[in-house]
């Protein structure tokens, strides 16, 4: 493979980064320099270096940078204790990349409840489609092999898949303003295409390209093994990878240019937003047919299953084989880009990441106003300043209201 998904994204992010930090005041510039210094220091020394800074004279972005840095550095300081029990260490690790609102008990409860709700929602949908099986996973396996929803494994089948994704994107565009608000034009200048022959030959994974002046952005989808991508799996991919997912969040973050310390200590937000975008479009009725709804549920079970495997392995000492068996029983089919064994190995090597990414969308859903008329302002508050920690959502909403009052 010539480039991994993460390597491609790092290159894109570097290309989109503003060459010189847009800082509006001397206080902003001083705060940025102090944060740069703190990023090179151990937690205690970094916190001491930031102790004298106040919010006075700082713009919204720098205030969020400073607060995220302090919170994350305190999490890092706690994690230096070698005597932490596994459950306490894991809780701090999740908190470090999501925010101070998470506890292990809350995370475990929310993930379990989400999985229960998803499997309960899937059962009548399988029944409507006449797909039986002893477990939810077995029913998904049968659905994957049903010829009603498989693309032909040739050029015409791949063209049909891309056309279907473009049609989904067009449908989402009509709903965006009422859900997200007025996105910058660059976020909307995105499309979808399949990997070309050279990329397929090089074993390239699907990847994103961020829009830039004169450059259209979008998602390049891997359809090399199209037999593993039934048409009902693709609408949720569009919501996650394009709009209102990563093509809303990532370009806006590039414009906001948060400090690297905020990126470090709100690391779960970007993927969490992509998953949240899928949930949002489900709430808005995008996945209308039983099979499309099942495709969305399968993606959500994948995210939740990863999070629960993360907890099971690192907190409860479950073996990788057991964790893999649990995911297989629930999902039946692995995600296209994440075979079960490969995914479990990643979870073993990187504790708390998948749990944080799976829990954050549940938190964002719970924090969302009940009044749909307030959703655009809520979502703009989450996106405008770049990724944020959960305890910063209220401050971001306040800043968004201040902008709208001007």
Tab-separated table of C-alpha atoms in Angstrom:
chain	number	residue	atom	x	y	z
A	1	UNK	CA	0.000	0.000	0.000
A	2	UNK	CA	1.466	3.363	-0.999
A	3	UNK	CA	-0.265	5.304	1.781
A	4	UNK	CA	-2.367	4.472	4.802
A	5	UNK	CA	-5.634	6.281	5.468
A	6	UNK	CA	-4.080	8.182	8.384
A	7	UNK	CA	-0.954	9.113	6.420
A	8	UNK	CA	-3.058	10.530	3.616
A	9	UNK	CA	-5.064	12.591	6.082
A	10	UNK	CA	-1.921	13.938	7.728
A	11	UNK	CA	-0.671	15.088	4.337
A	12	UNK	CA	-3.969	16.737	3.521
A	13	UNK	CA	-4.089	18.500	6.861
A	14	UNK	CA	-0.558	19.814	6.363
A	15	UNK	CA	-1.428	21.086	2.908
A	16	UNK	CA	-4.516	22.879	4.213
A	17	UNK	CA	-2.870	24.419	7.269
A	18	UNK	CA	-2.611	28.170	7.329
A	19	UNK	CA	1.076	29.100	6.837
A	20	UNK	CA	0.984	31.858	9.405
A	21	UNK	CA	-1.327	31.703	12.398
A	22	UNK	CA	-4.085	34.270	12.138
A	23	UNK	CA	-3.851	35.947	15.529
A	24	UNK	CA	-5.842	39.077	16.140
A	25	UNK	CA	-4.227	40.556	19.245
A	26	UNK	CA	-0.916	40.697	21.059
A	27	UNK	CA	-2.523	38.586	23.788
A	28	UNK	CA	-3.403	35.906	21.194
A	29	UNK	CA	0.164	35.881	19.911
A	30	UNK	CA	1.573	35.586	23.421
A	31	UNK	CA	-0.822	32.753	24.255
A	32	UNK	CA	0.148	30.887	21.087
A	33	UNK	CA	3.853	31.170	21.960
A	34	UNK	CA	3.183	29.965	25.497
A	35	UNK	CA	1.232	26.995	24.157
A	36	UNK	CA	4.058	26.181	21.760
A	37	UNK	CA	6.454	26.112	24.699
A	38	UNK	CA	4.076	24.033	26.827
A	39	UNK	CA	3.834	21.443	24.065
A	40	UNK	CA	7.550	20.669	24.543
A	41	UNK	CA	7.437	20.274	28.331
A	42	UNK	CA	6.411	17.544	30.772
A	43	UNK	CA	2.880	18.065	32.169
A	44	UNK	CA	3.846	19.698	35.477
A	45	UNK	CA	6.228	22.161	33.852
A	46	UNK	CA	3.799	22.843	31.031
A	47	UNK	CA	1.001	23.649	33.470
A	48	UNK	CA	3.321	25.939	35.399
A	49	UNK	CA	4.273	27.726	32.162
A	50	UNK	CA	0.577	28.351	31.417
A	51	UNK	CA	-0.419	29.278	34.962
A	52	UNK	CA	0.012	33.023	34.559
A	53	UNK	CA	-2.065	33.279	31.390
A	54	UNK	CA	-5.622	34.597	31.594
A	55	UNK	CA	-8.407	34.864	29.045
A	56	UNK	CA	-8.122	38.660	29.048
A	57	UNK	CA	-7.777	39.945	25.492
A	58	UNK	CA	-7.926	36.490	23.907
A	59	UNK	CA	-10.112	35.579	20.971
A	60	UNK	CA	-12.458	32.610	21.175
A	61	UNK	CA	-10.043	30.206	19.499
A	62	UNK	CA	-7.145	30.974	21.803
A	63	UNK	CA	-9.374	30.718	24.887
A	64	UNK	CA	-10.453	27.282	23.746
A	65	UNK	CA	-6.822	26.361	23.028
A	66	UNK	CA	-5.722	27.395	26.495
A	67	UNK	CA	-8.555	25.626	28.308
A	68	UNK	CA	-8.082	22.413	26.310
A	69	UNK	CA	-4.337	22.457	26.917
A	70	UNK	CA	-4.730	22.864	30.665
A	71	UNK	CA	-7.358	20.133	30.917
A	72	UNK	CA	-5.392	17.705	28.774
A	73	UNK	CA	-2.126	18.348	30.559
A	74	UNK	CA	-3.813	17.568	33.872
A	75	UNK	CA	-5.007	14.298	32.349
A	76	UNK	CA	-1.460	13.562	31.200
A	77	UNK	CA	-0.152	14.335	34.663
A	78	UNK	CA	-2.579	11.838	36.190
A	79	UNK	CA	-1.536	9.185	33.677
A	80	UNK	CA	2.103	9.428	34.784
A	81	UNK	CA	1.234	7.445	37.918
A	82	UNK	CA	2.456	3.870	37.223
A	83	UNK	CA	0.283	2.472	40.023
A	84	UNK	CA	-3.066	3.362	38.435
A	85	UNK	CA	-5.396	0.350	38.261
A	86	UNK	CA	-6.422	-0.593	34.690
A	87	UNK	CA	-9.948	0.820	35.016
A	88	UNK	CA	-8.742	4.154	36.401
A	89	UNK	CA	-6.007	4.445	33.787
A	90	UNK	CA	-8.463	3.696	30.991
A	91	UNK	CA	-10.913	6.307	32.296
A	92	UNK	CA	-8.164	8.943	32.274
A	93	UNK	CA	-7.101	7.887	28.775
A	94	UNK	CA	-10.631	8.348	27.442
A	95	UNK	CA	-11.009	11.644	29.269
A	96	UNK	CA	-7.714	12.862	27.767
A	97	UNK	CA	-9.079	12.710	24.196
A	98	UNK	CA	-12.763	13.522	24.767
A	99	UNK	CA	-13.291	15.744	27.787
A	100	UNK	CA	-13.908	15.887	31.506
A	101	UNK	CA	-17.588	14.890	31.247
A	102	UNK	CA	-16.821	11.210	30.686
A	103	UNK	CA	-16.527	8.544	33.363
A	104	UNK	CA	-15.962	4.853	32.808
A	105	UNK	CA	-19.376	4.057	34.269
A	106	UNK	CA	-21.119	6.552	31.986
A	107	UNK	CA	-19.204	5.401	28.918
A	108	UNK	CA	-19.916	1.714	29.564
A	109	UNK	CA	-23.586	2.358	30.273
A	110	UNK	CA	-24.056	4.515	27.162
A	111	UNK	CA	-22.292	2.086	24.827
A	112	UNK	CA	-24.271	-0.875	26.149
A	113	UNK	CA	-27.573	1.002	25.845
A	114	UNK	CA	-26.727	2.079	22.303
A	115	UNK	CA	-25.952	-1.488	21.240
A	116	UNK	CA	-29.207	-2.736	22.771
A	117	UNK	CA	-31.195	-0.051	20.954
A	118	UNK	CA	-29.513	-0.773	17.620
A	119	UNK	CA	-30.081	-4.521	17.774
A	120	UNK	CA	-33.706	-3.963	18.798
A	121	UNK	CA	-34.190	-1.621	15.838
A	122	UNK	CA	-32.597	-4.109	13.437
A	123	UNK	CA	-34.859	-7.059	14.290
A	124	UNK	CA	-38.132	-5.792	12.726
A	125	UNK	CA	-36.229	-4.530	9.685
A	126	UNK	CA	-34.800	-7.992	9.051
A	127	UNK	CA	-38.293	-9.393	9.502
A	128	UNK	CA	-39.723	-7.008	6.897
A	129	UNK	CA	-37.068	-8.113	4.413
A	130	UNK	CA	-37.594	-11.800	5.151
A	131	UNK	CA	-34.042	-12.342	6.421
A	132	UNK	CA	-33.790	-14.879	9.228
A	133	UNK	CA	-30.916	-16.052	11.396
A	134	UNK	CA	-30.047	-17.216	14.887
A	135	UNK	CA	-28.229	-13.974	15.759
A	136	UNK	CA	-28.165	-10.398	14.505
A	137	UNK	CA	-24.725	-11.122	13.066
A	138	UNK	CA	-26.004	-14.135	11.143
A	139	UNK	CA	-28.830	-12.046	9.698
A	140	UNK	CA	-26.374	-9.380	8.584
A	141	UNK	CA	-24.271	-12.062	6.882
A	142	UNK	CA	-27.285	-13.214	4.900
A	143	UNK	CA	-28.156	-9.624	4.005
A	144	UNK	CA	-24.641	-9.041	2.657
A	145	UNK	CA	-25.051	-11.988	0.289
A	146	UNK	CA	-28.528	-11.112	-0.930
A	147	UNK	CA	-28.354	-10.411	-4.693
A	148	UNK	CA	-31.042	-7.731	-4.398
A	149	UNK	CA	-28.486	-5.213	-3.137
A	150	UNK	CA	-25.176	-6.278	-4.688
A	151	UNK	CA	-23.441	-4.321	-7.426
A	152	UNK	CA	-22.063	-6.180	-10.416
A	153	UNK	CA	-18.318	-6.731	-10.028
A	154	UNK	CA	-17.280	-4.787	-13.113
A	155	UNK	CA	-16.810	-1.204	-14.310
A	156	UNK	CA	-20.539	-0.643	-14.734
A	157	UNK	CA	-21.223	-1.831	-11.181
A	158	UNK	CA	-18.646	0.586	-9.809
A	159	UNK	CA	-20.142	3.415	-11.830
A	160	UNK	CA	-23.551	2.590	-10.361
A	161	UNK	CA	-22.113	2.671	-6.837
A	162	UNK	CA	-20.545	6.096	-7.365
A	163	UNK	CA	-23.754	7.374	-8.966
A	164	UNK	CA	-25.726	6.152	-5.943
A	165	UNK	CA	-23.343	7.934	-3.572
A	166	UNK	CA	-23.629	11.143	-5.570
A	167	UNK	CA	-27.411	10.895	-5.431
A	168	UNK	CA	-27.257	10.525	-1.643
A	169	UNK	CA	-24.957	13.548	-1.416
A	170	UNK	CA	-27.412	15.590	-3.507
A	171	UNK	CA	-30.239	14.612	-1.157
A	172	UNK	CA	-28.199	15.586	1.899
A	173	UNK	CA	-27.305	18.969	0.397
A	174	UNK	CA	-31.008	19.894	0.343
A	175	UNK	CA	-31.256	19.270	4.089
A	176	UNK	CA	-27.995	20.828	5.265
A	177	UNK	CA	-29.089	24.384	5.961
A	178	UNK	CA	-31.931	23.281	8.207
A	179	UNK	CA	-29.666	20.907	10.113
A	180	UNK	CA	-26.210	22.501	10.187
A	181	UNK	CA	-26.674	26.123	9.134
A	182	UNK	CA	-24.668	28.067	6.561
A	183	UNK	CA	-21.450	26.197	5.899
A	184	UNK	CA	-18.526	27.963	4.187
A	185	UNK	CA	-18.640	27.507	0.388
A	186	UNK	CA	-15.493	25.357	0.478
A	187	UNK	CA	-17.299	22.730	2.541
A	188	UNK	CA	-19.885	22.383	-0.195
A	189	UNK	CA	-17.384	22.149	-3.056
A	190	UNK	CA	-16.966	18.404	-2.635
A	191	UNK	CA	-17.792	15.281	-4.574
A	192	UNK	CA	-17.118	11.555	-4.748
A	193	UNK	CA	-15.256	9.302	-7.137
A	194	UNK	CA	-13.863	5.781	-7.070
A	195	UNK	CA	-10.185	4.896	-6.842
A	196	UNK	CA	-8.684	4.941	-10.321
A	197	UNK	CA	-6.892	1.976	-11.875
A	198	UNK	CA	-3.452	3.120	-10.733
A	199	UNK	CA	-4.658	3.575	-7.140
A	200	UNK	CA	-6.285	0.155	-7.139
A	201	UNK	CA	-3.100	-1.418	-8.516
A	202	UNK	CA	-1.129	0.291	-5.729
A	203	UNK	CA	-3.539	-1.108	-3.091
A	204	UNK	CA	-4.555	2.381	-1.990
A	205	UNK	CA	-7.290	2.699	0.631
A	206	UNK	CA	-10.174	5.122	0.316
A	207	UNK	CA	-9.210	8.652	1.309
A	208	UNK	CA	-10.447	12.204	1.670
A	209	UNK	CA	-9.206	15.339	-0.050
A	210	UNK	CA	-9.991	18.650	1.600
A	211	UNK	CA	-11.169	21.502	-0.624
A	212	UNK	CA	-8.768	24.386	-1.162
A	213	UNK	CA	-8.813	27.490	-3.393
A	214	UNK	CA	-9.178	26.151	-6.911
A	215	UNK	CA	-9.225	22.539	-5.702
A	216	UNK	CA	-12.399	20.528	-5.272
A	217	UNK	CA	-12.467	18.278	-2.253
A	218	UNK	CA	-14.255	15.036	-1.599
A	219	UNK	CA	-14.048	11.360	-0.885
A	220	UNK	CA	-12.289	8.797	-3.042
A	221	UNK	CA	-14.055	5.511	-2.328
A	222	UNK	CA	-12.433	2.103	-2.471
A	223	UNK	CA	-14.672	-0.161	-4.578
A	224	UNK	CA	-11.982	-2.674	-5.527
A	225	UNK	CA	-13.814	-5.489	-3.710
A	226	UNK	CA	-17.287	-4.274	-4.553
A	227	UNK	CA	-18.841	-7.592	-3.572
A	228	UNK	CA	-18.227	-6.544	0.047
A	229	UNK	CA	-19.966	-3.185	-0.449
A	230	UNK	CA	-23.704	-3.800	-0.911
A	231	UNK	CA	-25.575	-0.684	-1.965
A	232	UNK	CA	-27.262	-0.303	1.450
A	233	UNK	CA	-23.855	0.275	3.110
A	234	UNK	CA	-23.024	3.388	1.075
A	235	UNK	CA	-25.547	6.089	2.170
A	236	UNK	CA	-24.064	6.142	5.674
A	237	UNK	CA	-20.559	6.406	4.171
A	238	UNK	CA	-21.648	9.569	2.337
A	239	UNK	CA	-22.974	11.137	5.546
A	240	UNK	CA	-19.781	10.245	7.431
A	241	UNK	CA	-17.070	10.991	4.882
A	242	UNK	CA	-18.705	13.869	3.009
A	243	UNK	CA	-21.629	15.913	4.318
A	244	UNK	CA	-22.469	16.661	7.032
A	245	UNK	CA	-19.478	14.659	8.262
A	246	UNK	CA	-15.782	15.194	7.641
A	247	UNK	CA	-16.214	17.637	4.747
A	248	UNK	CA	-18.063	19.972	7.098
A	249	UNK	CA	-15.818	19.515	10.125
A	250	UNK	CA	-12.324	19.306	8.639
A	251	UNK	CA	-12.368	22.381	6.338
A	252	UNK	CA	-13.900	24.485	9.112
A	253	UNK	CA	-11.204	23.290	11.479
A	254	UNK	CA	-8.540	24.232	8.928
A	255	UNK	CA	-10.003	27.746	8.835
A	256	UNK	CA	-10.150	27.968	12.653
A	257	UNK	CA	-6.553	26.748	12.984
A	258	UNK	CA	-6.680	25.462	16.583
A	259	UNK	CA	-3.408	25.012	18.401
A	260	UNK	CA	-1.858	21.506	18.178
A	261	UNK	CA	-2.405	21.027	21.909
A	262	UNK	CA	-6.159	21.378	21.390
A	263	UNK	CA	-5.963	18.887	18.533
A	264	UNK	CA	-4.140	16.508	20.877
A	265	UNK	CA	-6.559	16.816	23.775
A	266	UNK	CA	-9.766	16.762	21.732
A	267	UNK	CA	-8.509	14.003	19.456
A	268	UNK	CA	-11.747	11.985	19.474
A	269	UNK	CA	-13.830	14.864	18.146
A	270	UNK	CA	-13.103	14.568	14.430
A	271	UNK	CA	-14.052	10.906	14.061
A	272	UNK	CA	-16.756	11.396	16.662
A	273	UNK	CA	-18.288	14.134	14.504
A	274	UNK	CA	-18.268	11.842	11.466
A	275	UNK	CA	-20.178	9.192	13.416
A	276	UNK	CA	-22.506	11.840	14.836
A	277	UNK	CA	-23.226	13.030	11.274
A	278	UNK	CA	-24.481	9.550	10.394
A	279	UNK	CA	-26.735	9.538	13.449
A	280	UNK	CA	-28.016	13.007	12.611
A	281	UNK	CA	-28.985	11.991	9.086
A	282	UNK	CA	-30.706	8.877	10.436
A	283	UNK	CA	-32.754	11.107	12.742
A	284	UNK	CA	-33.610	13.261	9.725
A	285	UNK	CA	-34.902	10.223	7.818
A	286	UNK	CA	-32.145	9.846	5.218
A	287	UNK	CA	-32.050	6.053	5.513
A	288	UNK	CA	-35.675	5.531	4.569
A	289	UNK	CA	-35.758	1.966	3.204
A	290	UNK	CA	-35.398	-1.034	5.531
A	291	UNK	CA	-32.147	-2.091	3.858
A	292	UNK	CA	-30.580	1.386	4.018
A	293	UNK	CA	-31.583	1.647	7.647
A	294	UNK	CA	-29.912	-1.710	8.298
A	295	UNK	CA	-26.794	-0.492	6.515
A	296	UNK	CA	-26.686	2.496	8.863
A	297	UNK	CA	-27.321	0.294	11.911
A	298	UNK	CA	-24.458	-1.977	10.887
A	299	UNK	CA	-22.047	0.974	10.738
A	300	UNK	CA	-23.229	2.104	14.170
A	301	UNK	CA	-22.810	-1.405	15.576
A	302	UNK	CA	-19.283	-1.347	14.187
A	303	UNK	CA	-18.493	1.893	16.045
A	304	UNK	CA	-20.170	0.788	19.274
A	305	UNK	CA	-18.661	-2.695	19.040
A	306	UNK	CA	-15.195	-1.201	18.729
A	307	UNK	CA	-15.776	0.901	21.819
A	308	UNK	CA	-17.070	-2.014	23.850
A	309	UNK	CA	-14.161	-4.203	22.736
A	310	UNK	CA	-11.807	-1.432	23.866
A	311	UNK	CA	-13.360	-1.467	27.345
A	312	UNK	CA	-13.523	-5.260	27.517
A	313	UNK	CA	-9.854	-5.708	26.619
A	314	UNK	CA	-8.270	-2.893	28.599
A	315	UNK	CA	-10.550	-2.758	31.646
A	316	UNK	CA	-11.904	-6.277	32.070
A	317	UNK	CA	-8.951	-8.216	30.696
A	318	UNK	CA	-10.871	-9.918	27.918
A	319	UNK	CA	-8.705	-11.703	25.362
A	320	UNK	CA	-8.562	-10.513	21.735
A	321	UNK	CA	-10.231	-13.722	20.499
A	322	UNK	CA	-13.192	-13.210	22.826
A	323	UNK	CA	-13.524	-9.569	21.812
A	324	UNK	CA	-13.426	-10.521	18.151
A	325	UNK	CA	-16.075	-13.208	18.651
A	326	UNK	CA	-18.370	-10.670	20.346
A	327	UNK	CA	-18.023	-8.237	17.445
A	328	UNK	CA	-18.650	-10.985	14.908
A	329	UNK	CA	-21.784	-12.157	16.740
A	330	UNK	CA	-23.195	-8.622	16.663
A	331	UNK	CA	-22.097	-7.525	13.195
A	332	UNK	CA	-21.713	-10.684	11.167
A	333	UNK	CA	-19.723	-8.837	8.520
A	334	UNK	CA	-16.730	-6.668	9.325
A	335	UNK	CA	-16.465	-3.108	8.087
A	336	UNK	CA	-14.988	-2.938	4.601
A	337	UNK	CA	-11.713	-1.348	5.686
A	338	UNK	CA	-11.414	-3.051	9.085
A	339	UNK	CA	-11.340	-6.869	9.147
A	340	UNK	CA	-12.149	-8.139	12.634
A	341	UNK	CA	-8.676	-9.439	13.484
A	342	UNK	CA	-6.951	-6.321	12.169
A	343	UNK	CA	-9.301	-4.025	14.047
A	344	UNK	CA	-8.940	-5.882	17.337
A	345	UNK	CA	-5.144	-5.731	16.995
A	346	UNK	CA	-5.374	-1.945	16.621
A	347	UNK	CA	-7.579	-1.695	19.693
A	348	UNK	CA	-5.122	-3.770	21.723
A	349	UNK	CA	-2.261	-1.476	20.670
A	350	UNK	CA	-4.085	1.837	21.251
A	351	UNK	CA	-6.282	1.840	24.364
A	352	UNK	CA	-9.228	4.233	24.772
A	353	UNK	CA	-9.260	5.669	21.242
A	354	UNK	CA	-12.150	3.597	19.870
A	355	UNK	CA	-14.094	3.916	23.114
A	356	UNK	CA	-13.751	7.702	23.059
A	357	UNK	CA	-14.717	7.947	19.392
A	358	UNK	CA	-17.760	5.710	19.939
A	359	UNK	CA	-18.987	7.509	23.061
A	360	UNK	CA	-18.588	11.093	21.868
A	361	UNK	CA	-21.415	10.980	19.259
A	362	UNK	CA	-23.744	9.663	21.946
A	363	UNK	CA	-22.795	12.613	24.145
A	364	UNK	CA	-23.279	15.109	21.303
A	365	UNK	CA	-26.719	13.651	20.674
A	366	UNK	CA	-27.673	13.915	24.337
A	367	UNK	CA	-26.410	17.515	24.508
A	368	UNK	CA	-28.294	18.593	21.383
A	369	UNK	CA	-31.300	20.890	21.958
A	370	UNK	CA	-34.673	19.223	21.668
A	371	UNK	CA	-35.969	22.110	19.591
A	372	UNK	CA	-34.925	21.389	15.978
A	373	UNK	CA	-34.956	25.112	15.228
A	374	UNK	CA	-31.875	25.395	17.475
A	375	UNK	CA	-29.920	22.620	15.792
A	376	UNK	CA	-28.108	24.792	13.228
A	377	UNK	CA	-26.744	27.084	15.952
A	378	UNK	CA	-25.730	24.075	18.049
A	379	UNK	CA	-23.906	22.443	15.159
A	380	UNK	CA	-22.202	25.664	14.102
A	381	UNK	CA	-20.971	26.062	17.676
A	382	UNK	CA	-19.459	22.579	17.490
A	383	UNK	CA	-17.769	23.238	14.146
A	384	UNK	CA	-16.801	26.892	13.895
A	385	UNK	CA	-13.781	26.882	16.230
A	386	UNK	CA	-12.311	23.494	15.333
A	387	UNK	CA	-12.512	20.435	17.528
A	388	UNK	CA	-13.349	20.951	21.184
A	389	UNK	CA	-13.524	18.933	24.387
A	390	UNK	CA	-16.916	18.100	25.842
A	391	UNK	CA	-16.594	20.554	28.729
A	392	UNK	CA	-16.036	23.331	26.170
A	393	UNK	CA	-19.346	22.889	24.339
A	394	UNK	CA	-21.155	25.420	26.542
A	395	UNK	CA	-18.441	28.037	25.917
A	396	UNK	CA	-18.596	27.388	22.169
A	397	UNK	CA	-22.389	27.806	22.193
A	398	UNK	CA	-22.035	31.076	24.087
A	399	UNK	CA	-19.487	32.321	21.542
A	400	UNK	CA	-21.800	31.338	18.685
A	401	UNK	CA	-24.658	33.281	20.246
A	402	UNK	CA	-22.410	36.313	20.622
A	403	UNK	CA	-21.600	36.159	16.899
A	404	UNK	CA	-25.278	35.948	15.927
A	405	UNK	CA	-26.137	38.911	18.157
A	406	UNK	CA	-23.716	41.220	16.380
